[in-house]
Amino acid sequence: MRLTESIPLIHSSQHTSQTHLAKQDAVPSYAQLFDLFLDPMVSTQLKQQQSTLFLKQQLQQIHFNEQSLPQDIHQIGNFLTTQHDQNCQLFQQYLERRQQGGTREYFYSPSAAYDFLIKVAPVKRVDGSWLYSTTQYAEHPHLHDLILIYLEELGLGSAQANHVCMYNQLLEQLKLSKFVDLLEDAYFYQPAIQLALAYAGQDMLPEIIGFNLGYEQLPLHLLISNYELRELGIDPQYFNVHITIDNAESGHASSALDALYRLAPFYPADEFIERVRKGYALNDCGISSTEVINNIDLKALTLKVMQNKALVGQSIHSDRCQFKGRSINQWLSHPDDVAEFLDLLIEKNWIKLNQDPTESRFWNMIQSADGKMFGVFSSAERQIIYDWISNPAQDPQYAPTSKIKTAISVRSQHSSPPDHLKHFSNLKDQLDIDQLNTQLNQADSYSEKVNILHPYLAPHMHHQTLGLWATRKYTQLLFPQELNTTF
Ligand SMILES: [Fe+2]
Ligand SMILES: [Fe+2]
């Protein structure tokens, strides 16, 4: 029996976006694809079409190399265990270096960690998405390993445990969310792949299994990031949960392997392994976490802080102070000029790089209570500017938490809407939940209930109130033993 013959495709399409349809012939950027897959107004049908086009093109470009998954399916378990053991060994060596007084190797300052957290945000915001399509095949027990991995990525419907909610909350706490919108297209390549897999469905199950196999392994960068974020006082919970939940013994890494062996008999052996290997290789598309860490760039991040501020600052400065014959307002009115303006501040000694920032006039203007620009920059933005000026990469003794304590370890007071708006949004959520619940209660069969809930588990929905509720209902339907509370 081929899996494709046994399961009908479910289409939950309701809307089509004219904008996206109009652009169908043009080659979309990765960020456009990312937006399209996450747009609630775009039909599932169009997302599926885009997914097929994009993945077909990506898979054609894959060439196997020595890092590729073995061709012999029986070697795969060993191959992954060897990688896992190597990573654990390398982490032990890292710990020894640190215990012997070695400095942090990834994040030399809080802002270096911020740069990393911003650049990996697009991929973290679609965590687990490559498995979404499996949730429509609830009646097929061979897919239950994959479905359960997806549901666990979704925290089984608990906001505290939903990986996307956790990451969004982390960015909000640190007030970094706005910088994600300024990222270059390349950072959307890997998440676009993951979202395309979300809508690829039954036709791409071997590729999804292969991708999942690669993604659910424990990488070295996760272990070190988790360690250094904690050291910097940045909440590492998102990273820590992936160390525990993706473990090779009983976690996602092991379930991913079980899924591979369970699905293999449904396909001709050679075709299956070839497609699994290609899916595995899709993990390498785009910028890896290690590359992000190696390319941390505080000057570029500071520039973004200033360009952002320029949008509001361009009309509030007086014309009295001139640089190269132009007022500050004039410099700030064109985002492209801000880099030159920053260089001018250095040239005029308003910013003294590689020195204690208190020696810099510009720093004192934004940091001192009586400074002319005091309060203009958030604590996270000041931390970025501070770290860029002092350049702690040069200073192994740098103590990051001594100067700007407010930038880190602070829970945001402003992450939720004001109370009166919260009331309306709660009311709307409750109405939506009641409506969905009525629909569910009217459904006669198990598969009908699954079909009703499936669209709410989509990557753009599952982390919202209604999606979380639907995830809990779905989990209750398939894996009641996983939920120890009733709702
Ligand atoms: Fe995850
Ligand atoms: Fe996982």
Short mmCIF file of C-alpha atoms and ligand atoms in Angstrom, two decimals, residues 127-128 130 153 163 215-216 238 241-242 245-246 252, ligand 1:
data_model
loop_
_atom_site.label_atom_id
_atom_site.label_comp_id
_atom_site.label_asym_id
_atom_site.label_seq_id
_atom_site.Cartn_x
_atom_site.Cartn_y
_atom_site.Cartn_z
CA ASP A 127 9.50 26.11 14.73
CA GLY A 128 8.01 22.71 13.96
CA TRP A 130 7.60 21.37 8.52
CA GLU A 153 6.53 21.79 19.34
CA HIS A 163 7.92 26.99 21.12
CA TYR A 215 16.31 19.18 12.46
CA GLU A 216 15.54 17.19 15.59
CA TYR A 238 13.68 28.32 24.61
CA VAL A 241 13.79 23.04 26.19
CA HIS A 242 15.30 21.91 22.89
CA ILE A 245 12.89 17.61 24.32
CA ASP A 246 15.07 16.72 21.33
CA HIS A 252 12.26 14.07 19.22
FE FE B 1 11.08 23.44 18.77
#
